[in-house]
Short mmCIF file of C-alpha atoms and ligand atoms in Angstrom, two decimals:
data_model
loop_
_atom_site.label_atom_id
_atom_site.label_comp_id
_atom_site.label_asym_id
_atom_site.label_seq_id
_atom_site.Cartn_x
_atom_site.Cartn_y
_atom_site.Cartn_z
CA MET A 1 156.94 179.58 109.25
CA GLU A 2 158.33 176.67 107.06
CA PRO A 3 156.78 175.21 104.23
CA VAL A 4 153.74 173.32 104.73
CA GLY A 5 152.18 169.99 103.26
CA ILE A 6 148.73 169.30 102.91
CA PHE A 7 147.96 165.54 102.37
CA TYR A 8 144.22 164.48 101.89
CA GLY A 9 142.24 161.58 100.81
CA SER A 10 138.83 162.53 99.14
CA THR A 11 136.23 160.18 97.62
CA TYR A 12 134.13 162.55 95.89
CA GLY A 13 136.40 165.41 95.50
CA MET A 14 135.11 167.44 98.21
CA THR A 15 137.85 167.19 100.44
CA ALA A 16 140.39 167.66 97.50
CA LYS A 17 138.65 171.34 97.08
CA VAL A 18 139.02 171.96 100.64
CA ALA A 19 142.65 171.21 100.48
CA GLU A 20 143.23 173.86 97.73
CA ARG A 21 140.89 176.45 99.62
CA ILE A 22 143.26 175.81 102.60
CA LYS A 23 146.33 176.64 100.42
CA LYS A 24 144.70 179.77 98.94
CA ALA A 25 144.31 180.89 102.51
CA PHE A 26 148.08 180.64 103.56
CA GLY A 27 148.32 183.57 100.75
CA ARG A 28 152.25 183.66 100.29
CA SER A 29 153.29 181.14 102.53
CA LYS A 30 154.89 178.06 100.64
CA VAL A 31 152.47 175.30 100.48
CA GLU A 32 152.05 172.40 98.71
CA VAL A 33 149.01 170.04 97.98
CA PHE A 34 149.13 166.09 97.67
CA ASN A 35 146.55 163.74 96.79
CA LEU A 36 147.08 160.84 98.81
CA LYS A 37 146.63 158.21 96.45
CA ASP A 38 149.71 159.48 94.48
CA ALA A 39 151.75 160.48 97.45
CA THR A 40 154.62 158.63 99.42
CA ILE A 41 156.17 158.76 103.04
CA GLU A 42 159.03 160.27 101.22
CA ASP A 43 156.56 163.55 99.89
CA MET A 44 155.74 164.21 103.60
CA LYS A 45 159.56 163.77 105.39
CA LYS A 46 160.04 167.12 103.18
CA PHE A 47 157.66 169.29 105.62
CA LYS A 48 158.06 170.36 109.18
CA ASN A 49 154.72 171.48 109.01
CA LEU A 50 152.32 169.02 107.78
CA VAL A 51 147.89 169.34 107.58
CA PHE A 52 146.10 165.72 106.88
CA GLY A 53 142.57 165.81 105.66
CA THR A 54 139.97 163.21 105.48
CA SER A 55 136.34 162.72 104.84
CA ALA A 56 133.96 160.16 106.90
CA TRP A 57 133.02 156.76 105.92
CA GLY A 58 130.73 153.71 107.40
CA ILE A 59 131.54 153.12 110.91
CA GLY A 60 134.30 155.23 111.97
CA GLU A 61 136.07 154.86 108.60
CA MET A 62 138.83 156.87 107.54
CA GLN A 63 138.50 157.70 103.58
CA ASP A 64 140.20 154.72 101.93
CA ASP A 65 143.35 156.35 100.68
CA TRP A 66 144.22 156.76 104.46
CA GLU A 67 143.38 153.55 105.23
CA TYR A 68 145.87 152.26 102.87
CA PHE A 69 148.62 154.49 103.56
CA ILE A 70 148.23 155.13 107.74
CA ASP A 71 150.57 151.87 108.34
CA ASN A 72 153.37 154.36 106.82
CA LEU A 73 153.45 156.72 109.62
CA PRO A 74 155.57 155.17 112.17
CA THR A 75 158.59 155.48 109.54
CA LEU A 76 158.18 159.35 110.06
CA ASP A 77 159.50 161.02 112.73
CA PHE A 78 157.13 163.46 114.59
CA THR A 79 159.67 164.95 116.37
CA ASP A 80 160.12 168.69 115.69
CA ARG A 81 157.07 168.62 113.24
CA LYS A 82 153.78 170.12 113.55
CA LEU A 83 150.59 168.33 112.41
CA ALA A 84 147.32 169.79 111.95
CA LEU A 85 143.85 167.79 110.96
CA PHE A 86 140.73 168.52 108.97
CA GLY A 87 137.55 166.55 108.26
CA LEU A 88 134.95 166.72 106.10
CA GLY A 89 131.49 165.11 107.39
CA ASP A 90 127.57 165.45 107.40
CA GLN A 91 125.99 166.13 110.54
CA LYS A 92 122.69 165.96 109.03
CA GLU A 93 122.78 162.43 107.82
CA TYR A 94 125.03 161.08 110.03
CA PRO A 95 124.75 163.14 113.51
CA GLU A 96 125.65 160.05 115.36
CA SER A 97 129.17 159.31 113.82
CA PHE A 98 129.90 163.01 112.64
CA VAL A 99 133.12 163.26 110.92
CA ASP A 100 134.39 160.11 112.59
CA GLY A 101 137.11 159.68 109.98
CA LEU A 102 138.86 162.77 111.33
CA GLY A 103 138.78 161.01 114.98
CA THR A 104 139.91 157.77 113.56
CA LEU A 105 143.01 159.48 111.80
CA TYR A 106 143.87 161.13 115.06
CA CYS A 107 143.48 157.85 116.96
CA ARG A 108 145.67 155.94 114.51
CA LEU A 109 148.40 158.62 114.68
CA PRO A 110 151.96 157.21 116.40
CA ASP A 111 152.38 160.65 117.66
CA LYS A 112 150.06 162.82 118.90
CA SER A 113 152.22 165.59 120.76
CA CYS A 114 152.75 167.13 117.51
CA VAL A 115 148.86 167.86 116.82
CA VAL A 116 148.01 171.56 116.71
CA GLY A 117 145.20 173.09 115.32
CA GLU A 118 142.28 172.49 117.64
CA THR A 119 138.62 174.02 117.17
CA SER A 120 135.67 174.76 118.92
CA THR A 121 132.47 172.23 118.36
CA ASN A 122 130.25 175.62 118.92
CA GLY A 123 128.24 176.42 115.70
CA TYR A 124 127.45 172.63 114.73
CA ASP A 125 124.40 170.49 115.36
CA PHE A 126 125.70 166.56 115.93
CA TYR A 127 125.21 163.76 119.10
CA PHE A 128 128.55 162.28 118.53
CA SER A 129 131.60 162.86 117.41
CA LEU A 130 135.15 160.59 117.53
CA ALA A 131 136.54 164.12 116.81
CA ALA A 132 135.23 165.63 119.22
CA LYS A 133 136.87 165.95 123.08
CA GLY A 134 134.58 167.92 125.43
CA ASP A 135 133.78 171.21 123.30
CA LYS A 136 136.89 171.02 121.13
CA PHE A 137 137.26 169.08 117.93
CA ILE A 138 140.89 167.73 117.37
CA GLY A 139 141.11 170.07 114.02
CA LEU A 140 138.99 171.80 111.52
CA VAL A 141 135.63 170.08 110.78
CA LEU A 142 133.69 171.06 108.03
CA ASP A 143 130.42 169.93 106.49
CA GLU A 144 130.12 171.19 102.89
CA HIS A 145 126.43 169.70 102.22
CA HIS A 146 124.92 171.70 105.11
CA GLN A 147 127.09 174.55 106.30
CA LYS A 148 128.85 175.30 103.26
CA ASP A 149 128.36 179.09 103.80
CA VAL A 150 130.51 179.23 106.43
CA THR A 151 133.52 177.16 105.20
CA ASP A 152 135.82 180.12 103.92
CA GLU A 153 135.38 181.87 107.20
CA ARG A 154 136.03 178.54 108.96
CA ILE A 155 138.92 177.80 106.81
CA LYS A 156 140.35 181.49 107.32
CA LYS A 157 140.39 181.47 110.95
CA TRP A 158 141.93 178.42 111.26
CA VAL A 159 145.06 179.65 109.08
CA VAL A 160 145.35 182.42 111.01
CA GLN A 161 145.68 180.17 114.13
CA LEU A 162 147.93 177.54 112.18
CA LYS A 163 150.49 180.84 111.29
CA LYS A 164 150.95 180.83 114.97
CA GLU A 165 150.99 177.43 115.69
CA PHE A 166 153.14 175.83 113.26
CA VAL A 167 157.25 175.82 113.19
C1 FMN B 1 128.17 155.86 102.44
C2 FMN B 1 128.47 157.24 102.83
C3 FMN B 1 128.95 157.06 104.16
C4 FMN B 1 129.27 158.06 105.15
N1 FMN B 1 129.44 158.42 106.29
C5 FMN B 1 129.83 159.34 106.95
C6 FMN B 1 130.08 159.22 108.39
O1 FMN B 1 129.97 158.43 109.26
N2 FMN B 1 130.21 160.53 108.99
C7 FMN B 1 130.36 161.87 108.60
O2 FMN B 1 130.12 162.73 108.75
N3 FMN B 1 129.94 161.85 107.22
C8 FMN B 1 129.56 160.67 106.67
N4 FMN B 1 129.39 160.30 105.14
C9 FMN B 1 129.63 162.03 104.11
C10 FMN B 1 130.81 162.48 103.54
O3 FMN B 1 131.88 161.93 104.49
C11 FMN B 1 130.89 163.70 102.84
O4 FMN B 1 130.04 163.44 101.52
C12 FMN B 1 132.22 164.27 102.43
O5 FMN B 1 131.82 165.51 101.94
C13 FMN B 1 132.58 163.41 101.29
O6 FMN B 1 133.99 163.98 100.83
P1 FMN B 1 134.90 163.78 99.74
O7 FMN B 1 134.13 163.66 98.38
O8 FMN B 1 135.85 164.04 99.83
O9 FMN B 1 135.26 162.09 100.05
C14 FMN B 1 129.13 159.70 104.29
C15 FMN B 1 128.91 159.48 102.95
C16 FMN B 1 128.60 158.26 102.57
C17 FMN B 1 128.00 158.18 100.96
#
């Protein structure tokens, strides 16, 4: 597998911690983690396999650093690249906008054909999410407020899947 670059936006550090746990789950594969607020599009261009992570804010808002960064993405050629997405949210406090930041990030991608890493919505309890398409989420969804006991298991399963879907 080609090296993996994980880029995250995080306000209180929850997404940052998860990004490190995803890196750990890749084991001996070459993986680098970047806080988006210190990253450039040139950093992203170094990787054939990308992972983007965001938390959810306001009404369908991505974490702030994604809001600032997202307009750089059209200068990245997604041909021959794979991209997996993960999002954090709170399904009890925000059941009608659960992980919407992740859904918005997906909507605003200039090229969606490279996206891999879909997961099932089974095991979550919410009314609506911009990140859900039928019974699938468009990436890995984690709730560190109410389901942190299953986070490691979800990450592990997702990384096994990505190792097959990445280039
Ligand atoms: C003001 C506010 C708004 C939020 N809005 C949402 C939301 O719409 N949907 C959701 O799933 N979580 C929402 N959350 C929960 C955060 O996404 C969650 O706490 C996340 O783990 C924070 O991660 P971070 O520290 O990496 O930014 C909100 C939290 C706050 C404080």
